[in-house]
Short mmCIF file of C-alpha atoms and ligand atoms in Angstrom, two decimals:
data_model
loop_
_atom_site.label_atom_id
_atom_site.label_comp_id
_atom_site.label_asym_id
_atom_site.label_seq_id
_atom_site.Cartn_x
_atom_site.Cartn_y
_atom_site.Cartn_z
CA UNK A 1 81.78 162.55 -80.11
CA UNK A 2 78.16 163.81 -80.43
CA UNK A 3 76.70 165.44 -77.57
CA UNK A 4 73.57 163.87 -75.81
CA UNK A 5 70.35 166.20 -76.48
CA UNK A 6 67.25 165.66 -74.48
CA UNK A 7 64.31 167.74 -75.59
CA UNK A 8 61.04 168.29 -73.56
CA UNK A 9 58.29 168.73 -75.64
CA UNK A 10 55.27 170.14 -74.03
CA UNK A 11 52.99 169.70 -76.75
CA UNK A 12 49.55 171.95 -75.71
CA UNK A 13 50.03 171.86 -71.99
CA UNK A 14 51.36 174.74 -69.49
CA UNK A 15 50.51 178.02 -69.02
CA UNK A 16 52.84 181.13 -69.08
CA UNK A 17 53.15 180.55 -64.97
CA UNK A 18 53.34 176.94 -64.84
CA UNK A 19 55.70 176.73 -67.49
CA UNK A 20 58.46 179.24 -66.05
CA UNK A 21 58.08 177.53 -62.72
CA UNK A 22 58.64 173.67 -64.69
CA UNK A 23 61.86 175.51 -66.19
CA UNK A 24 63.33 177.15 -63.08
CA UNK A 25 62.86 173.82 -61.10
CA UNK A 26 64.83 172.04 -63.94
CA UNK A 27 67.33 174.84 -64.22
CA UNK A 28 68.13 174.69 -60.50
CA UNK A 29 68.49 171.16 -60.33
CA UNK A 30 70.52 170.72 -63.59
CA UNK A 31 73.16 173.84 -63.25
CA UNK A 32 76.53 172.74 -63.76
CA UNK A 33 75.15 169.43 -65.44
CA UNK A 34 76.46 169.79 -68.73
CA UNK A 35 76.68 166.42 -70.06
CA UNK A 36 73.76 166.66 -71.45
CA UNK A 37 72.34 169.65 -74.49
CA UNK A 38 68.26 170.31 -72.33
CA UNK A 39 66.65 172.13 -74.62
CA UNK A 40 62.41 173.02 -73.40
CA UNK A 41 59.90 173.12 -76.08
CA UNK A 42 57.11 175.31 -74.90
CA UNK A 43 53.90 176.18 -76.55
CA UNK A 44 54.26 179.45 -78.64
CA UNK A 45 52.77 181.42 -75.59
CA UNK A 46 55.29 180.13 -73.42
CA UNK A 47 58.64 180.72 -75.37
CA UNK A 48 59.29 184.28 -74.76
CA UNK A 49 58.72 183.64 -70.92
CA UNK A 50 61.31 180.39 -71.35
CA UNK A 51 63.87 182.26 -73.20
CA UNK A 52 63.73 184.67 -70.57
CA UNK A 53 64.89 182.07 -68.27
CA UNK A 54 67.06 180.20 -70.28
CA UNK A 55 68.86 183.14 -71.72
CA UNK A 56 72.56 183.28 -70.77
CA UNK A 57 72.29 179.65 -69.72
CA UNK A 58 73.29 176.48 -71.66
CA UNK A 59 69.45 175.44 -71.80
CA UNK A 60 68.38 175.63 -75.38
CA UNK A 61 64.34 176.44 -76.25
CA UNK A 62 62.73 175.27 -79.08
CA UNK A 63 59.33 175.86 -80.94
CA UNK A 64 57.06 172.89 -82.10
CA UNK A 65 56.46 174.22 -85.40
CA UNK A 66 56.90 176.92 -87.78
CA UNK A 67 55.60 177.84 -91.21
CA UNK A 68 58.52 178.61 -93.68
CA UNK A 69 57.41 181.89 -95.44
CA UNK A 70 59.64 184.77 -93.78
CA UNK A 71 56.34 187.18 -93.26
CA UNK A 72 52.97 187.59 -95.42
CA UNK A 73 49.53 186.97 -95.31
CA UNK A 74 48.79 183.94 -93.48
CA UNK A 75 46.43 184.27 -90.92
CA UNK A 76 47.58 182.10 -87.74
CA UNK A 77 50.94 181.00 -88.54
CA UNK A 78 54.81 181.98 -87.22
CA UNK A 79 57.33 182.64 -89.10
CA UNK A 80 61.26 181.44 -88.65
CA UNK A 81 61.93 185.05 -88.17
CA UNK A 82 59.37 185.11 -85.84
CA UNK A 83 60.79 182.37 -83.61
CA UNK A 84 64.89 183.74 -84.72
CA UNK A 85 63.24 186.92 -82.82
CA UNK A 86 62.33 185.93 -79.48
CA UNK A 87 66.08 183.83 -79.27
CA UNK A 88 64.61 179.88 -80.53
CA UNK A 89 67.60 177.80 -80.75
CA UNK A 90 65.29 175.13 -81.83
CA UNK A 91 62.27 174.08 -83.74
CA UNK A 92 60.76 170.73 -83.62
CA UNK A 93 59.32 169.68 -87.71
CA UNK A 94 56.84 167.22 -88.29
CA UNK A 95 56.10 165.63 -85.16
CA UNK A 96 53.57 162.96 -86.21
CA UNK A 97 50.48 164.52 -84.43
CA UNK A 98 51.52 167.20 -86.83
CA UNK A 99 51.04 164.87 -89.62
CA UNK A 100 48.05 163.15 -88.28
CA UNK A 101 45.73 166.41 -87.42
CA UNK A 102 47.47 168.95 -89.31
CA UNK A 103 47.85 167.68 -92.97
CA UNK A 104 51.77 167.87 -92.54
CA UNK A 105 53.24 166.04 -95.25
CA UNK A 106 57.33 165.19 -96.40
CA UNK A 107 57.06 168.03 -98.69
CA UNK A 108 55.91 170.43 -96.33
CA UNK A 109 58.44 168.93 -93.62
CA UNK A 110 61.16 169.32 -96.08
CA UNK A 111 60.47 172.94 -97.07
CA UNK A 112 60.11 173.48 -93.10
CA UNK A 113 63.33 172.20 -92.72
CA UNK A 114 64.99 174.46 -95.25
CA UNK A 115 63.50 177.54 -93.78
CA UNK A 116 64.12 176.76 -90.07
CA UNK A 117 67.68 176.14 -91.68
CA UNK A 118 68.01 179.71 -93.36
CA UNK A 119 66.75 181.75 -90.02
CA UNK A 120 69.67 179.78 -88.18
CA UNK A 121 67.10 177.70 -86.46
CA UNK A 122 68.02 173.94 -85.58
CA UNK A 123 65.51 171.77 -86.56
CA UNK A 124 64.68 168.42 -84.93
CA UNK A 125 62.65 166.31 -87.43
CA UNK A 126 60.52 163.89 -86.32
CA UNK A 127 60.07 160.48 -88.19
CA UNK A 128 58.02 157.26 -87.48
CA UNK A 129 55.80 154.51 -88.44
CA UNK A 130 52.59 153.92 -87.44
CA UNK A 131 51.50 150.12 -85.47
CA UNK A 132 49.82 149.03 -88.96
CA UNK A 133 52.93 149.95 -90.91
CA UNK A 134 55.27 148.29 -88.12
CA UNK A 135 53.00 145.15 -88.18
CA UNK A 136 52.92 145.45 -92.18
CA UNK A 137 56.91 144.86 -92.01
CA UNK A 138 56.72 148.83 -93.20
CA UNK A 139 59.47 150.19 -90.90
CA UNK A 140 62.60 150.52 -93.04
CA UNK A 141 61.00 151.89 -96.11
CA UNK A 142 58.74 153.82 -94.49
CA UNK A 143 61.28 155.46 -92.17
CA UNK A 144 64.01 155.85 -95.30
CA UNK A 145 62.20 157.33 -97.43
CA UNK A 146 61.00 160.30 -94.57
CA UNK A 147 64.46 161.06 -93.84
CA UNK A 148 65.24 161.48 -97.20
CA UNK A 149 62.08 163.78 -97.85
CA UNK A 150 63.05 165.75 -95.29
CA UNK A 151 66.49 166.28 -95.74
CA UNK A 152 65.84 166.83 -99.69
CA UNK A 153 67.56 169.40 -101.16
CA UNK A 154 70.01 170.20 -97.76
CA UNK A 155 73.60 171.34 -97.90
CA UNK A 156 75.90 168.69 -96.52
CA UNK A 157 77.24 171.76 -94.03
CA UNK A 158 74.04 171.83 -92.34
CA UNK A 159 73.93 168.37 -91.02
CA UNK A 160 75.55 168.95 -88.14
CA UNK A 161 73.11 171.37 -87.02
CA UNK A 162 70.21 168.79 -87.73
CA UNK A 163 68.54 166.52 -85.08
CA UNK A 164 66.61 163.87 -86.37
CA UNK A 165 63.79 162.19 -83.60
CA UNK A 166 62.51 158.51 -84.16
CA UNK A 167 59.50 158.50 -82.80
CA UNK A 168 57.30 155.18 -83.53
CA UNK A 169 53.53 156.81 -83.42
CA UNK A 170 52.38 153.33 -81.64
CA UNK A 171 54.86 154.16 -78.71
CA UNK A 172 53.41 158.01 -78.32
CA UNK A 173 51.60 158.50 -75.33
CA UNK A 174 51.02 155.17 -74.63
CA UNK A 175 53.49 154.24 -72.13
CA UNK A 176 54.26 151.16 -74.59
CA UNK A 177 57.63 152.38 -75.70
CA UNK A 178 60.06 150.62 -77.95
CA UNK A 179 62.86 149.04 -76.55
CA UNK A 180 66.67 149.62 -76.89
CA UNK A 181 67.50 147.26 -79.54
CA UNK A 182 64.90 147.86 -81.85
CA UNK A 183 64.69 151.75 -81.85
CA UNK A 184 68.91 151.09 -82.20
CA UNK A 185 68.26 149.03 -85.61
CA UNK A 186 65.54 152.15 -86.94
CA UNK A 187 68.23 154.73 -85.50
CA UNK A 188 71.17 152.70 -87.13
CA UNK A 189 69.11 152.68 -90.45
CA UNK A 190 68.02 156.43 -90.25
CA UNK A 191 72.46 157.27 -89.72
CA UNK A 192 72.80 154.85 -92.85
CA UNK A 193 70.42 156.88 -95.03
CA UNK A 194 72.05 160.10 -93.81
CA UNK A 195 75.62 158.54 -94.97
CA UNK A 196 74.17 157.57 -98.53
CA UNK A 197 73.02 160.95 -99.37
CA UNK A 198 75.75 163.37 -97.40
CA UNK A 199 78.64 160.85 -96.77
CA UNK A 200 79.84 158.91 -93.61
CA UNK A 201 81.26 162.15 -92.02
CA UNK A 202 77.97 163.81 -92.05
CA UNK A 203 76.14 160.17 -90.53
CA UNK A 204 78.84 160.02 -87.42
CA UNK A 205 77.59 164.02 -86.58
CA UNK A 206 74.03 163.81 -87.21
CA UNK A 207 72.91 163.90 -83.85
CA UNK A 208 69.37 161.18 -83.47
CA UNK A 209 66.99 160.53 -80.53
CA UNK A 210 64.78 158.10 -79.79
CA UNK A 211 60.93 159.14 -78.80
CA UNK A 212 57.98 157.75 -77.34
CA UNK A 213 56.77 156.73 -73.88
CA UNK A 214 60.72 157.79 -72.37
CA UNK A 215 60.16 157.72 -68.39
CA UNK A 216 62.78 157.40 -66.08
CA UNK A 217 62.71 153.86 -65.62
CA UNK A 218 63.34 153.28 -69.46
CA UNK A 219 65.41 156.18 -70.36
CA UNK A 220 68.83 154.81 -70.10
CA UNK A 221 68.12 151.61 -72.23
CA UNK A 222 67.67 154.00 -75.03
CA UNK A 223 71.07 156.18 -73.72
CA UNK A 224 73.47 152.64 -73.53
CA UNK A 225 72.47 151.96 -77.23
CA UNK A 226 75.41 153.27 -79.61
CA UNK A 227 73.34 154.96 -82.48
CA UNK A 228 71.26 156.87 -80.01
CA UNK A 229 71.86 160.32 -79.06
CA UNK A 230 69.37 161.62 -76.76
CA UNK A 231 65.07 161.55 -76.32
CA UNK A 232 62.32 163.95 -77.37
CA UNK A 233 60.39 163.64 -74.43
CA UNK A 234 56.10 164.05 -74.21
CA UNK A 235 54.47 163.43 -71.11
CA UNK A 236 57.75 162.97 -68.63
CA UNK A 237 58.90 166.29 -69.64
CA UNK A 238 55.70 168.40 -67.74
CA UNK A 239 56.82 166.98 -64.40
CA UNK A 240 60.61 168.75 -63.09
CA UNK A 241 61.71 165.82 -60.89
CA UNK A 242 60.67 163.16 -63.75
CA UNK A 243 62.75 165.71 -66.53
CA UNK A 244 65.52 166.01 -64.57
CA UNK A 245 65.73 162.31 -63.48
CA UNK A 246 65.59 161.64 -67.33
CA UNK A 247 68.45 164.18 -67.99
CA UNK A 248 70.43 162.23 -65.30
CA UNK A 249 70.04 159.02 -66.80
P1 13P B 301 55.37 160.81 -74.86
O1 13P B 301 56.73 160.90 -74.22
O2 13P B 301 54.30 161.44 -74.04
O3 13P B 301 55.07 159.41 -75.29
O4 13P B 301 55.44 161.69 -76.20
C1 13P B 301 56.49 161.51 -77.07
C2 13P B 301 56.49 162.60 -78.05
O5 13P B 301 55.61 162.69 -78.90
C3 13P B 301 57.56 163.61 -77.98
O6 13P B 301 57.57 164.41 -79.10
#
């Protein structure tokens, strides 16, 4: 049985202070919950603070990206030790504003992966098409050949470790999300892809969330659907009583 995960990311909002008062209003309202993994991913500034919180609890904390050299000149960037330091259980990879703004491509998603991988980071790789590709009849290709970029190269033993987040960029901040059945076919297809390069075991662990637009309202659509495992939530993850609502599907 794979265990529901439901990740918060912040993106570039919250302060130190407003960010340790989001997480102890979730944490006090979602102690002895433990259905679900929460796992809050902060801004760098913020995760030391989180961890702080978190630590000793079964609240996870992940970083939104990381650059996978271990330490050398390169002005501006974190390293996986760096995050393996301050506690990060988590690291989200390729998130496609990542891609969009930041030049992030499959190969440098891939090599991401690998590194988060060796500092005993869990990564949680974001793939998705765009409204053009989706309208293009794009989807499947598109979204089989980024899983297989970015799992290039992986040891079958590290799958279960690996979170992969579907996230159609036309459903991202828009409040247009997908709906059940159709992020269930991409999800389905994403678990099939994982099977044909690391074997059926590995697909039934791989744990894979739907992203884009999840609210309260909406959430458990996505949570009734058999090949989905959790959300990677934007917006409704700033607010505590919309998180933990989510979390409570
Ligand atoms: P929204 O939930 O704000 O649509 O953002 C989704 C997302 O990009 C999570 O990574």
């Amino acid at each position: 049985m794979r265990k529901p995960i439901i990740a918060g990311n912040w993106k570039m909002y919250k302060t130190i202070p407003e960010g340790r008062s989001l997480v102890q209003g979730v944490i006090q309202k979602l102690t002895g919950y433990n259905e679900v993994e929460v796992v809050f991913c902060p801004p760098f500034t913020a995760l030391s603070a989180v961890k702080d919180l978190t630590g000793g609890t079964s609240f996870g904390v992940g970083a939104q990206d990381l650059y996978w050299k271990e330490q050398g000149a390169f002005t501006g960037e974190i390293s996986p030790l760096m995050l393996k330091d301050i506690g990060c259980d988590y690291v989200i990879i390729g998130h496609s504003e990542r891609r969009e703004h930041f030049g992030e491509t499959d190969e440098t998603v891939n090599l991401k992966v690998k590194a988060a991988l060796a500092a005993g980071i869990k990564p949680i790789i974001c793939v998705g098409e765009t409204l053009a590709q989706r309208e293009a009849g794009e989807t499947q290709n598109l979204i089989k050949r980024q899983t297989e970029l970015a799992l290039k190269d992986i040891e079958t033993s590290a799958i279960p470790r690996i979170v992969i987040a579907y996230e159609p960029i036309w459903a991202i901040g828009t409040g247009k999300s997908s709906n059940g059945t159709d992020a269930n076919e991409v999800i389905g297809l994403i678990r099939k892809t994982v099977a044909g390069i690391f074997g059926n075991e590995s697909a039934e662990q791989i744990r894979i969330q739907y992203g884009g637009s999840v609210k309260p309202e909406n959430i458990k659509e996505f949570m009734d659907q058999p090949e989905i495992d959790g959300a990677l939530v934007g917006g409704a993850s700033l607010e505590i009583d919309t998180f933990v609502k989510i979390v409570k599907y």
